[in-house]
mmCIF file of C-alpha atoms and ligand atoms in Angstrom:
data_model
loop_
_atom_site.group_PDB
_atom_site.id
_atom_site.type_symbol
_atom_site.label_atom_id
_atom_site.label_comp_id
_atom_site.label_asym_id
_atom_site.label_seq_id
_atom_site.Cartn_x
_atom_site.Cartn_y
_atom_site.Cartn_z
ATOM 1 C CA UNK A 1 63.900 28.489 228.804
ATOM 2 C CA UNK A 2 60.132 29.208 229.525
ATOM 3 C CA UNK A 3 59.924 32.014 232.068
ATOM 4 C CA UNK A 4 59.423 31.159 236.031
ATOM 5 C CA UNK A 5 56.237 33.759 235.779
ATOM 6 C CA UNK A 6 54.300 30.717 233.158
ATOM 7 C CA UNK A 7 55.532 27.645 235.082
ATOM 8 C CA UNK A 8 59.099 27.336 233.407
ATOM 9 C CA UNK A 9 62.464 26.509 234.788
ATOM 10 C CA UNK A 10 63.961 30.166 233.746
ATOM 11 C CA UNK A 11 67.233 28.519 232.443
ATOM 12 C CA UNK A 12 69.727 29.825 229.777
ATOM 13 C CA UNK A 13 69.932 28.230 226.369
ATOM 14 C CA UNK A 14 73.338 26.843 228.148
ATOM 15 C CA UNK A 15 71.465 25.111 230.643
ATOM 16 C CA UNK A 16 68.987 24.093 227.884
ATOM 17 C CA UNK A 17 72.325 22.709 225.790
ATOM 18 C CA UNK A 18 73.405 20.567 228.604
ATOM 19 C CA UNK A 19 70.160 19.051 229.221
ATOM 20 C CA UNK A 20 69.519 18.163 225.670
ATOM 21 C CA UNK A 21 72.627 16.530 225.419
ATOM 22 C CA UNK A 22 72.282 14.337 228.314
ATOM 23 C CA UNK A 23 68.822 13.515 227.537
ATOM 24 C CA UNK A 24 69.848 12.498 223.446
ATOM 25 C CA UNK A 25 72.629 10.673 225.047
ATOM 26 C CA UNK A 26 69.656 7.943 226.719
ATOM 27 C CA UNK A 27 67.292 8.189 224.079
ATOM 28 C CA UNK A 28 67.217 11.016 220.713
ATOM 29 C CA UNK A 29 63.629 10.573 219.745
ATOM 30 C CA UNK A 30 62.328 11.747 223.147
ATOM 31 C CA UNK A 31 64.981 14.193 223.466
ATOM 32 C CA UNK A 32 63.594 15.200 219.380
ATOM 33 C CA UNK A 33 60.367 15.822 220.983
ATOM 34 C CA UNK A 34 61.040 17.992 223.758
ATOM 35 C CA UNK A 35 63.695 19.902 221.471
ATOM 36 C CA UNK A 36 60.964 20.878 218.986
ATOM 37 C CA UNK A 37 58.587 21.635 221.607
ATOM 38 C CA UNK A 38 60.854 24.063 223.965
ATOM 39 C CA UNK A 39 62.839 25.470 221.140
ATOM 40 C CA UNK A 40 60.675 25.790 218.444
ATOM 41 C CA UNK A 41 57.010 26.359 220.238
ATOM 42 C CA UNK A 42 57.706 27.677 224.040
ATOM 43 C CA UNK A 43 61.135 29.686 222.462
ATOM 44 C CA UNK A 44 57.967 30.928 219.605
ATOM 45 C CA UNK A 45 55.933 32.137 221.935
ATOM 46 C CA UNK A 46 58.664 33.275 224.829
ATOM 47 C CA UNK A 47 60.179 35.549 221.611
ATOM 48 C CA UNK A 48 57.175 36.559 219.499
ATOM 49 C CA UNK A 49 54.222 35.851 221.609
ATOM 50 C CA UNK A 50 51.422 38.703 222.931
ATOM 51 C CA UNK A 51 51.096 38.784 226.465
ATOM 52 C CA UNK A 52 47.253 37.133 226.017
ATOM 53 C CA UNK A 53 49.211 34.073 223.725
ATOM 54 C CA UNK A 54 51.495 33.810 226.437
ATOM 55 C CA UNK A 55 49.280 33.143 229.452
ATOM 56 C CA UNK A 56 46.871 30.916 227.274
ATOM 57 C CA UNK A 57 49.525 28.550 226.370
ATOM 58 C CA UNK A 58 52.714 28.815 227.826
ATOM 59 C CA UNK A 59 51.746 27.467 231.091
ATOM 60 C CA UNK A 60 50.340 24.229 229.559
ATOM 61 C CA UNK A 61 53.418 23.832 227.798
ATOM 62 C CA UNK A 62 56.021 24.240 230.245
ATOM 63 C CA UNK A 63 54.015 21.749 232.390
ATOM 64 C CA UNK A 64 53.896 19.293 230.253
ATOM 65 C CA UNK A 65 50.052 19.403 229.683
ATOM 66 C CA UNK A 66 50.054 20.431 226.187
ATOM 67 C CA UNK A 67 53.322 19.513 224.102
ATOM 68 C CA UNK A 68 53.787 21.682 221.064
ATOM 69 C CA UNK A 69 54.026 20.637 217.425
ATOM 70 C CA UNK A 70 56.344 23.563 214.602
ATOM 71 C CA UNK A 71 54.999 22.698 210.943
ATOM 72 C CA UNK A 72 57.342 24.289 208.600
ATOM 73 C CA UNK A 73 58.029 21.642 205.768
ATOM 74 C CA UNK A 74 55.568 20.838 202.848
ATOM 75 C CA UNK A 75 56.001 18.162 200.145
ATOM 76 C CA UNK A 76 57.513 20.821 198.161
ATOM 77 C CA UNK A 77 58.817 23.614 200.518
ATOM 78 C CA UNK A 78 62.083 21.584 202.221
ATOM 79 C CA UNK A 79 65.316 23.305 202.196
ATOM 80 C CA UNK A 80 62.822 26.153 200.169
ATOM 81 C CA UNK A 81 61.026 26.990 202.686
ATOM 82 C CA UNK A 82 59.790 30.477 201.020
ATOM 83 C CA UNK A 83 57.598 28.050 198.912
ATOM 84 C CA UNK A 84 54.873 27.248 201.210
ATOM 85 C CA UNK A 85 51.833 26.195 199.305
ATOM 86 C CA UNK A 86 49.174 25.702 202.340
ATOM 87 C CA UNK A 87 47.242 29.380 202.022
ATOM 88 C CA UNK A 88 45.391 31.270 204.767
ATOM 89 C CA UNK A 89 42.735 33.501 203.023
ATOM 90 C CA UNK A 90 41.272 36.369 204.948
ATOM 91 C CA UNK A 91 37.478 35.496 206.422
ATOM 92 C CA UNK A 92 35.224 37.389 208.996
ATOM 93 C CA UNK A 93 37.667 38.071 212.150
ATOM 94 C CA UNK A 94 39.948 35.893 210.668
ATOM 95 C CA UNK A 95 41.865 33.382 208.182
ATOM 96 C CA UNK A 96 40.500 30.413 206.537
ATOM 97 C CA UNK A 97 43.315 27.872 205.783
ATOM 98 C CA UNK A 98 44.100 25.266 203.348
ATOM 99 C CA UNK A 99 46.794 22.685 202.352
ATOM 100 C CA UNK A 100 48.746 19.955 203.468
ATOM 101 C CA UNK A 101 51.849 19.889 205.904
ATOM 102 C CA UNK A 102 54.513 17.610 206.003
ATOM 103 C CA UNK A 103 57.548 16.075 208.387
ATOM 104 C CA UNK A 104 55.822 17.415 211.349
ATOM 105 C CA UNK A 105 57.613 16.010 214.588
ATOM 106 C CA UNK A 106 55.027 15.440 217.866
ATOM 107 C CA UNK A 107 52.373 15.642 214.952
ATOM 108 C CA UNK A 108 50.043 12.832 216.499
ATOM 109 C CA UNK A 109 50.537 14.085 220.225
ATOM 110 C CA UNK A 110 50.352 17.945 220.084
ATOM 111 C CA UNK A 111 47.881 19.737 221.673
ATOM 112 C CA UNK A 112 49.421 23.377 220.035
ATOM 113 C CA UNK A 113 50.750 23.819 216.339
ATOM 114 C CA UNK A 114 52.814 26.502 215.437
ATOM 115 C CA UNK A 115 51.983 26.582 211.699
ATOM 116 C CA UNK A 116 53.681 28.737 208.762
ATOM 117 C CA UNK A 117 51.338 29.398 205.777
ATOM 118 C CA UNK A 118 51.378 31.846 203.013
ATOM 119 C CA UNK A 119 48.987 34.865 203.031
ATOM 120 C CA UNK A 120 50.498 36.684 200.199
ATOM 121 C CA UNK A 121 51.455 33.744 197.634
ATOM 122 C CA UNK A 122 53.170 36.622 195.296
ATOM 123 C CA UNK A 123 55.486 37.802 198.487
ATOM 124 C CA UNK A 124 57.213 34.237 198.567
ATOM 125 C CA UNK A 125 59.212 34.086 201.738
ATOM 126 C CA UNK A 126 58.313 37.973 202.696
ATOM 127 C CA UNK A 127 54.397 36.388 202.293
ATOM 128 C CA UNK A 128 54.137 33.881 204.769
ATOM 129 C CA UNK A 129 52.535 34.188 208.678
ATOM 130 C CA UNK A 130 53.229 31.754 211.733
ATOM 131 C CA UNK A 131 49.417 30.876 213.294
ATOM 132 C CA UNK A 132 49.132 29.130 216.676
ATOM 133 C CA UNK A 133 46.481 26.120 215.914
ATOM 134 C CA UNK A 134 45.154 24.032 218.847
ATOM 135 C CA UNK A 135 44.606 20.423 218.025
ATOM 136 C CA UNK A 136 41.046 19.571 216.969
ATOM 137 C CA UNK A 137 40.252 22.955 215.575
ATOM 138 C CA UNK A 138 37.466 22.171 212.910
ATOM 139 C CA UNK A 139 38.962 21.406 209.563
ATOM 140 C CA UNK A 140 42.330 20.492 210.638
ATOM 141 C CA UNK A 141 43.408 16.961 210.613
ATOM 142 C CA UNK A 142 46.224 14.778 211.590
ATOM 143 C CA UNK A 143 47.512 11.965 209.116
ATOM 144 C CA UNK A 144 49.738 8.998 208.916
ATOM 145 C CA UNK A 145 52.456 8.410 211.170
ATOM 146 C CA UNK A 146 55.721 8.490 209.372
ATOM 147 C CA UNK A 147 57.688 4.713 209.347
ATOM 148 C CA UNK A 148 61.163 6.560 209.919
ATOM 149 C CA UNK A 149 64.631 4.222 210.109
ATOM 150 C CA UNK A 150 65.431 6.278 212.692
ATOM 151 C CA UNK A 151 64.314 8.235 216.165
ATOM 152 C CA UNK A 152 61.033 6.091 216.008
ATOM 153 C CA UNK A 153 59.784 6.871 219.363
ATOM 154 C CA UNK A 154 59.418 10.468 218.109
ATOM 155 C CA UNK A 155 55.805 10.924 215.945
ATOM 156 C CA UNK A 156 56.354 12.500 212.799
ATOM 157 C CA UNK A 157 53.005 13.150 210.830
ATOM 158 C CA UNK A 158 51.149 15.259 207.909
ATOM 159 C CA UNK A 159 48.441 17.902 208.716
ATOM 160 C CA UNK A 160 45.735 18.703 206.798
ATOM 161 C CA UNK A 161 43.851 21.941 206.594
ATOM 162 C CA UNK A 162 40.415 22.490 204.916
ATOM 163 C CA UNK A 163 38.804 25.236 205.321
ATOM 164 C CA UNK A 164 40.259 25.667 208.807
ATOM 165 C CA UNK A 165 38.926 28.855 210.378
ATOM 166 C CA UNK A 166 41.856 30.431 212.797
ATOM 167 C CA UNK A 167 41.134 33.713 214.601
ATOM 168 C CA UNK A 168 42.997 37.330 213.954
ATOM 169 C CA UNK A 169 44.284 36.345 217.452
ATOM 170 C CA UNK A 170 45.838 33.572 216.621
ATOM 171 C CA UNK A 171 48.645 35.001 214.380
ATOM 172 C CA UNK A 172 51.697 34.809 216.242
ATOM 173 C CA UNK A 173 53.867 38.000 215.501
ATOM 174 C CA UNK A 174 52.871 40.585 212.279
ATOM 175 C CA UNK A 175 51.169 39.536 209.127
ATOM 176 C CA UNK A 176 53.353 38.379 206.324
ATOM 177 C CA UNK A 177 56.290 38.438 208.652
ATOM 178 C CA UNK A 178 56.539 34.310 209.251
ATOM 179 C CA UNK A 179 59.376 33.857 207.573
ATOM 180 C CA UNK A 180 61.839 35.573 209.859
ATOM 181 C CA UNK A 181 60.091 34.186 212.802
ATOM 182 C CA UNK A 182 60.777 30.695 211.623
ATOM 183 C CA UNK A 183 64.316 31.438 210.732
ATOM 184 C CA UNK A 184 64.949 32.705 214.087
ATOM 185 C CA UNK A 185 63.500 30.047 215.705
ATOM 186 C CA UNK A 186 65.504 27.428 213.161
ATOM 187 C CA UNK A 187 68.433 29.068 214.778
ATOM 188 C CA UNK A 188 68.002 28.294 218.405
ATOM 189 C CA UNK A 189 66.244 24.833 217.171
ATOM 190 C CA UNK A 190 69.847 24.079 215.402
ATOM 191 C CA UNK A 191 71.140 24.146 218.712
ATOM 192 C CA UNK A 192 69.344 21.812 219.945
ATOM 193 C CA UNK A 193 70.112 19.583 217.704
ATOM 194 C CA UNK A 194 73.813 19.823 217.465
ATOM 195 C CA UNK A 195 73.323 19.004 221.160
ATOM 196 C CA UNK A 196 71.361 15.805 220.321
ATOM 197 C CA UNK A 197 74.092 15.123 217.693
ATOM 198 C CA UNK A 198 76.827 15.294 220.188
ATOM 199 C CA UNK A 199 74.457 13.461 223.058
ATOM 200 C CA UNK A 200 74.392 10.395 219.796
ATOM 201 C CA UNK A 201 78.073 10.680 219.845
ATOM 202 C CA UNK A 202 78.663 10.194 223.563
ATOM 203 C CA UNK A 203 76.473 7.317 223.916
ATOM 204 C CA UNK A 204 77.690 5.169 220.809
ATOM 205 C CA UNK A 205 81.649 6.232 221.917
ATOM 206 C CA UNK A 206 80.604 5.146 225.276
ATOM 207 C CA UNK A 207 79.513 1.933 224.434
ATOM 208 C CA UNK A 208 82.293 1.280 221.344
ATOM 209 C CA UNK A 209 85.000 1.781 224.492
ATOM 210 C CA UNK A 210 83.262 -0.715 226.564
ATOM 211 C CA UNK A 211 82.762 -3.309 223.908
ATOM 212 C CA UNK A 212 86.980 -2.415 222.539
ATOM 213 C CA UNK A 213 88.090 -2.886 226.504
ATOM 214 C CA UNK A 214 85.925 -6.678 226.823
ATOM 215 C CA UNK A 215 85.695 -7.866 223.230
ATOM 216 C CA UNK A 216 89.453 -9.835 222.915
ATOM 217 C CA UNK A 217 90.743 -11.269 219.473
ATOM 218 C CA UNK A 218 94.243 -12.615 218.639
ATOM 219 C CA UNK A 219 94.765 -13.405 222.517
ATOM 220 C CA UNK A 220 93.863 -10.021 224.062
ATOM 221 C CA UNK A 221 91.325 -7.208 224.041
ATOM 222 C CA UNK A 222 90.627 -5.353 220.445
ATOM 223 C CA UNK A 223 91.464 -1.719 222.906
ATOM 224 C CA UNK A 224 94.880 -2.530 222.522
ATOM 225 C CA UNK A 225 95.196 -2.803 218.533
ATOM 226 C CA UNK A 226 96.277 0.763 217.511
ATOM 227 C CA UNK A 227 94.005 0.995 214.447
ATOM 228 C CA UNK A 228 91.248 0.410 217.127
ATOM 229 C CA UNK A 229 92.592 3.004 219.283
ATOM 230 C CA UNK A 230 93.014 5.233 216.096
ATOM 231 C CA UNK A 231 89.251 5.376 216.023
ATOM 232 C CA UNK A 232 88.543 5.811 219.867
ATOM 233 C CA UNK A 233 90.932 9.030 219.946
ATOM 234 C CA UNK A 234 89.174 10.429 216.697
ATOM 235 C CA UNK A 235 85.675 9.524 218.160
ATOM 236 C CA UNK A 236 86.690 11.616 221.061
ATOM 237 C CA UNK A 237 88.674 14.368 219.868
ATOM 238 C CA UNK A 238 85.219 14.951 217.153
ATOM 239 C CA UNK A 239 83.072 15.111 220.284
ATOM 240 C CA UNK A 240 84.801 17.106 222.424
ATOM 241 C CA UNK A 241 84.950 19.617 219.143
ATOM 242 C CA UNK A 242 81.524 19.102 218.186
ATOM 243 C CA UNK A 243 80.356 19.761 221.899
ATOM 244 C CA UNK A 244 82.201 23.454 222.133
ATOM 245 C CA UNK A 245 80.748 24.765 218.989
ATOM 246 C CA UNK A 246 77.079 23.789 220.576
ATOM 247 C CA UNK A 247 78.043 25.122 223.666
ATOM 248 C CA UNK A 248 79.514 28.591 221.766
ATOM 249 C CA UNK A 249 76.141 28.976 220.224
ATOM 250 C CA UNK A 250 74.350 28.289 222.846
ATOM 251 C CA UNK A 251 76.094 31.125 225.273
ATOM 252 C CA UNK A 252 75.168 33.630 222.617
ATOM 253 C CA UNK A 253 71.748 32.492 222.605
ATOM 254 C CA UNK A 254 71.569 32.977 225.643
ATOM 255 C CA UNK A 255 72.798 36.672 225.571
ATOM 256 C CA UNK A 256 69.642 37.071 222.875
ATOM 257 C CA UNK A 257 72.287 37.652 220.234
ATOM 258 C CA UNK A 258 72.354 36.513 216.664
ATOM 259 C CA UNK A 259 74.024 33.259 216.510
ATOM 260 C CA UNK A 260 72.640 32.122 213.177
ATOM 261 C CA UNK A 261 76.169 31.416 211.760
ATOM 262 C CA UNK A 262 77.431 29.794 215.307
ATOM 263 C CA UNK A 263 73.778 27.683 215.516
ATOM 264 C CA UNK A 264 74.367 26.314 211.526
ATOM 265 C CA UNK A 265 78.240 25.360 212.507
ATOM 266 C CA UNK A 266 77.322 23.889 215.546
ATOM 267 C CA UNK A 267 75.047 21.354 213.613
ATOM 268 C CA UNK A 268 76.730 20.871 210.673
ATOM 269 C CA UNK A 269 79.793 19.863 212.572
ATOM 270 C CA UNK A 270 78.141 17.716 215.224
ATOM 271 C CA UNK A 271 75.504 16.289 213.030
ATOM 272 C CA UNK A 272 78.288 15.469 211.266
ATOM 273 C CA UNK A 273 80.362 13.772 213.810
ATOM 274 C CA UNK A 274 77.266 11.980 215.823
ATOM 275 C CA UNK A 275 77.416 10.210 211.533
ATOM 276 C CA UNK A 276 81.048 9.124 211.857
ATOM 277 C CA UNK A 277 81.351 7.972 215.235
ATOM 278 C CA UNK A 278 77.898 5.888 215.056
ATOM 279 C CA UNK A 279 79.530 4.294 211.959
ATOM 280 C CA UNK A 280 83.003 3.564 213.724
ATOM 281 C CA UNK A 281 80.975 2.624 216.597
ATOM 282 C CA UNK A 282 79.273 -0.208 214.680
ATOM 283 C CA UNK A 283 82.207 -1.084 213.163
ATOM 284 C CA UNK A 284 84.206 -1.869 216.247
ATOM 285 C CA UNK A 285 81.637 -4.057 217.129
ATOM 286 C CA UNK A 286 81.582 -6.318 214.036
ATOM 287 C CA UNK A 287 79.267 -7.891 213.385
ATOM 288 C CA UNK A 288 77.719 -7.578 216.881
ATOM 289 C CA UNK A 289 77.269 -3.245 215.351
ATOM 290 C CA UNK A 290 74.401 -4.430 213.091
ATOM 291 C CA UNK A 291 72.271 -6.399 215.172
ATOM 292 C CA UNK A 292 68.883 -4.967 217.391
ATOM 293 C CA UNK A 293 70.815 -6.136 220.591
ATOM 294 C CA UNK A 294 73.503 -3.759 220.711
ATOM 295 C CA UNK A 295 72.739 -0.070 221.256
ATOM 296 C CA UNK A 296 75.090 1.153 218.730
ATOM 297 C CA UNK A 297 72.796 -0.252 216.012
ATOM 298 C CA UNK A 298 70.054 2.475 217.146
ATOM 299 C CA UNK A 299 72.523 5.513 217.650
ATOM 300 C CA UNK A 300 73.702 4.845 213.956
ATOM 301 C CA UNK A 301 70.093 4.764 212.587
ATOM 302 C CA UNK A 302 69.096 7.553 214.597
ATOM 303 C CA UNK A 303 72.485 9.785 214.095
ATOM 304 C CA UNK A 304 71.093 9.926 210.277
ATOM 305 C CA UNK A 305 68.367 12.053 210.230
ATOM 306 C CA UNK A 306 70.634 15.138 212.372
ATOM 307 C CA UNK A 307 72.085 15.902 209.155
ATOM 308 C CA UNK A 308 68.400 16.151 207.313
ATOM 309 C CA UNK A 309 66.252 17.612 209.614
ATOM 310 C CA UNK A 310 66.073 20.978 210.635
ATOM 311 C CA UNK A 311 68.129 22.529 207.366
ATOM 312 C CA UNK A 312 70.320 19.905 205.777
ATOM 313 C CA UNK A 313 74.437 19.701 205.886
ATOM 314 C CA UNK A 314 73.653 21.811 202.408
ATOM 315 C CA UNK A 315 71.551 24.222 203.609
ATOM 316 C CA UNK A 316 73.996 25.127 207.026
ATOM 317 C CA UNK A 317 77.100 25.241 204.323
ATOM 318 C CA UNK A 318 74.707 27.532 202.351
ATOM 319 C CA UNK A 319 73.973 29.713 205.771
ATOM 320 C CA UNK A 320 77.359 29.638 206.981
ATOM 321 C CA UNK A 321 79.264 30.937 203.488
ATOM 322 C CA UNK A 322 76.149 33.674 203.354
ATOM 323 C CA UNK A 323 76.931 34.984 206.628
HETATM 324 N N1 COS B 1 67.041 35.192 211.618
HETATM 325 C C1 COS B 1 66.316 36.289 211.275
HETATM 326 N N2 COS B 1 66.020 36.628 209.990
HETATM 327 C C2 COS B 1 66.495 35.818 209.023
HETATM 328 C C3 COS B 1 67.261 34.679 209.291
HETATM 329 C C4 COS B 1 67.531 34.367 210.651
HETATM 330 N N3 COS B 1 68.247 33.293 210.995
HETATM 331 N N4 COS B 1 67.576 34.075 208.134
HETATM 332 C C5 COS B 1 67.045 34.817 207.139
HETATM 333 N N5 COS B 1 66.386 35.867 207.685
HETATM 334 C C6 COS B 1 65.695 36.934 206.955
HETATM 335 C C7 COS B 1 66.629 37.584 205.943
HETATM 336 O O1 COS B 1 67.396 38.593 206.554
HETATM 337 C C8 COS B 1 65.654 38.141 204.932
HETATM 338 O O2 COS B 1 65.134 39.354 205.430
HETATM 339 P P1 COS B 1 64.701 40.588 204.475
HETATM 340 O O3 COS B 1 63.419 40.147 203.808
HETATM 341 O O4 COS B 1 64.481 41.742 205.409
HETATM 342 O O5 COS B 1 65.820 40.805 203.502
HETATM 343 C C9 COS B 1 64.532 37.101 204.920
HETATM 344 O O6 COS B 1 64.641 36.384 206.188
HETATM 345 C C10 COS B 1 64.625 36.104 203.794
HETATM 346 O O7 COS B 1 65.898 35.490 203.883
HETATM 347 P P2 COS B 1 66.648 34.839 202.640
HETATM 348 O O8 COS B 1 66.535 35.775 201.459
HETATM 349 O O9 COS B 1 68.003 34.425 203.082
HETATM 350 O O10 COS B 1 65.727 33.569 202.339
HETATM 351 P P3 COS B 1 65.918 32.350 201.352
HETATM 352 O O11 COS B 1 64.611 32.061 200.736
HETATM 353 O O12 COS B 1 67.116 32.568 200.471
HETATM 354 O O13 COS B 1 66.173 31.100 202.338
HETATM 355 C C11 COS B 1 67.392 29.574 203.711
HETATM 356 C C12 COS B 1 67.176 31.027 203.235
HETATM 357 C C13 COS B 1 67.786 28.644 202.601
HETATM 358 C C14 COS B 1 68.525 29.713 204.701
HETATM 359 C C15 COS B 1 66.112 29.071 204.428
HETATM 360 O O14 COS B 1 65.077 28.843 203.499
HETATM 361 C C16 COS B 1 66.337 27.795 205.230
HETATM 362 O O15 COS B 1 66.844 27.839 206.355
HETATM 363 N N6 COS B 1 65.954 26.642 204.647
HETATM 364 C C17 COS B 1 65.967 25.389 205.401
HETATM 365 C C18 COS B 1 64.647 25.228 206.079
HETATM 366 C C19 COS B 1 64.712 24.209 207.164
HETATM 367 O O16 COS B 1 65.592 24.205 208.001
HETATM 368 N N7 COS B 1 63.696 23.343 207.168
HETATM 369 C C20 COS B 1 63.562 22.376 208.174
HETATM 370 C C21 COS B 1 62.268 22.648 208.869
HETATM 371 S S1 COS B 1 62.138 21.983 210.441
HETATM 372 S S2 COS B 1 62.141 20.051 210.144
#
């Protein structure tokens, strides 16, 4: 997605789509990682960036140098995310900032935070800014690493600011105008992770066909029981579904239109259906589904969280029956 001009591959969000699929499909917590830090930190600085931002940090990042970290979320701004608490006051050339973030994937291995904060606590949502922080700027902090039930391989953290001095440069797009920077970047981010929901739901169908076609009971393999084969053709009817919606929203991505609606159905329906077919998954292996040795124990723990993170099932209904 990053342009060829800062070191990027120049793909469409199609491209992007596929890639994120396949990736989820070995492993969703690395493929969480690089989702938040293309979409959500390259696609913040590709879309809203100054030239100057650009060329400071968008080669790092589309190396690989520098991953990037999108802090959103507070203990109290979730699905609400007008309600920021963490403040940037105006200082000398600058902001001074203060508060505590929360649910911050990459957290711990960022070297570049894209970080929304309120500057205008009476504006609510039309009062908050987006600041690019490097790691290790003076007053800002890194906490405990999250114990998550699922996509553990990806570092979720809190930040702490006190006192954190940030330049005027480092506002990324205009003053009090954060909010509709995040919500455009939640949109291509959605994406992204209807893709890892659907890359979920390959792997764990993949492996719950294997296991159906070896695994024999009553004299012959479990594939040939029709309520067994009930489940395979749902599994893969869901996917196929699930992976056309993400690949719909994706194509108008790419076009740079507004696929807000198209992003929230695309995860609600595959988040949804990377849930289900994890479960039948593990069920069609018995008791096999439940223990560490089998992959489909993973893909069900990990499938969870695609219907939290990034606006909840709720929230995308919410979006959805707005638009
Ligand atoms: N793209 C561009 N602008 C958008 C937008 C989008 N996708 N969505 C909303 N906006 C704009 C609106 O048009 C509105 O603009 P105006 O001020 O010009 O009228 C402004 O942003 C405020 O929008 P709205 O009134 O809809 O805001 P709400 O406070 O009602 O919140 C929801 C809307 C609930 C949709 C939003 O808070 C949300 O997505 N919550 C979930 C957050 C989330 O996903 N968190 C996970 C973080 S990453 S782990």
């Amino acid at each position: 997605m990053t342009a060829p001009e800062y070191g990027g591959l120049g793909l469409d969000a199609l491209s992007y789509a596929v890639a994120m699929e396949e990736l989820a499909r070995a492993n969703a917590a690395y493929q969480g990682c690089l989702s938040v830090h293309n979409s959500l930190v390259c696609g913040a600085l590709s879309l809203f960036g100054t030239p100057e931002q650009r060329s400071r940090y968008l080669p790092k990042l589309a190396s690989g140098e520098w991953i990037g970290a999108y802090s959103l979320s507070e203990a109290g701004a979730g699905s609400d995310a007008g309600s920021i608490q963490t403040m940037a006051k105006p200082a000398a050339e600058g902001f001074s900032i203060t508060g505590t973030k929360c649910w911050v994937s990459n957290g711990g291995i960022a070297g570049l935070f894209v970080v929304f904060v309120s500057t205008s606590p009476a504006g609510a949502s039309r009062g908050i800014s987006c600041f690019l922080i490097e790691g290790g700027t003076p007053g800002f902090t890194v906490g405990r690493k999250e114990k998550k039930m699922g996509l553990r391989a990806s570092d979720t953290r809190e930040l702490h600011f006190q006192d954190c001095f940030v330049p005027r440069s480092a506002l990324l797009g205009s003053l009090n105008g954060g909010f509709k920077v995040a919500m455009r970047l939640l949109d291509g981010g959605r994406v992204a992770i209807g893709a890892q929901a659907v890359g979920i739901a390959q792997a764990a169908f993949e492996e719950a066909l294997s296991y159906a076609k070896t695994r024999r009971q009553f004299g012959k393999p479990i594939a040939e029981f029709q309520l067994i084969q009930a489940k395979l053709a749902d599994m893969s009817v869901g996917i196929e579904a699930a992976r056309l919606l993400v690949r719909r929203a994706a194509v108008l991505l790419s076009r740079g239109a507004r696929c807000t609606k198209e992003a929230s159905m695309a995860k609600l329906f595959a988040s949804s259906t990377a849930n289900r077919v994890a479960y039948d998954a593990v069920q069609i292996h018995g008791g096999n589904g439940i223990v560490r040795e089998f992959p489909v124990e993973r893909y069900f723990r990990d499938a969870r969280a695609t219907e939290i993170y990034e606006g909840t099932s709720e929230i995308q209904r919410l979006i959805i029956a707005r638009e």
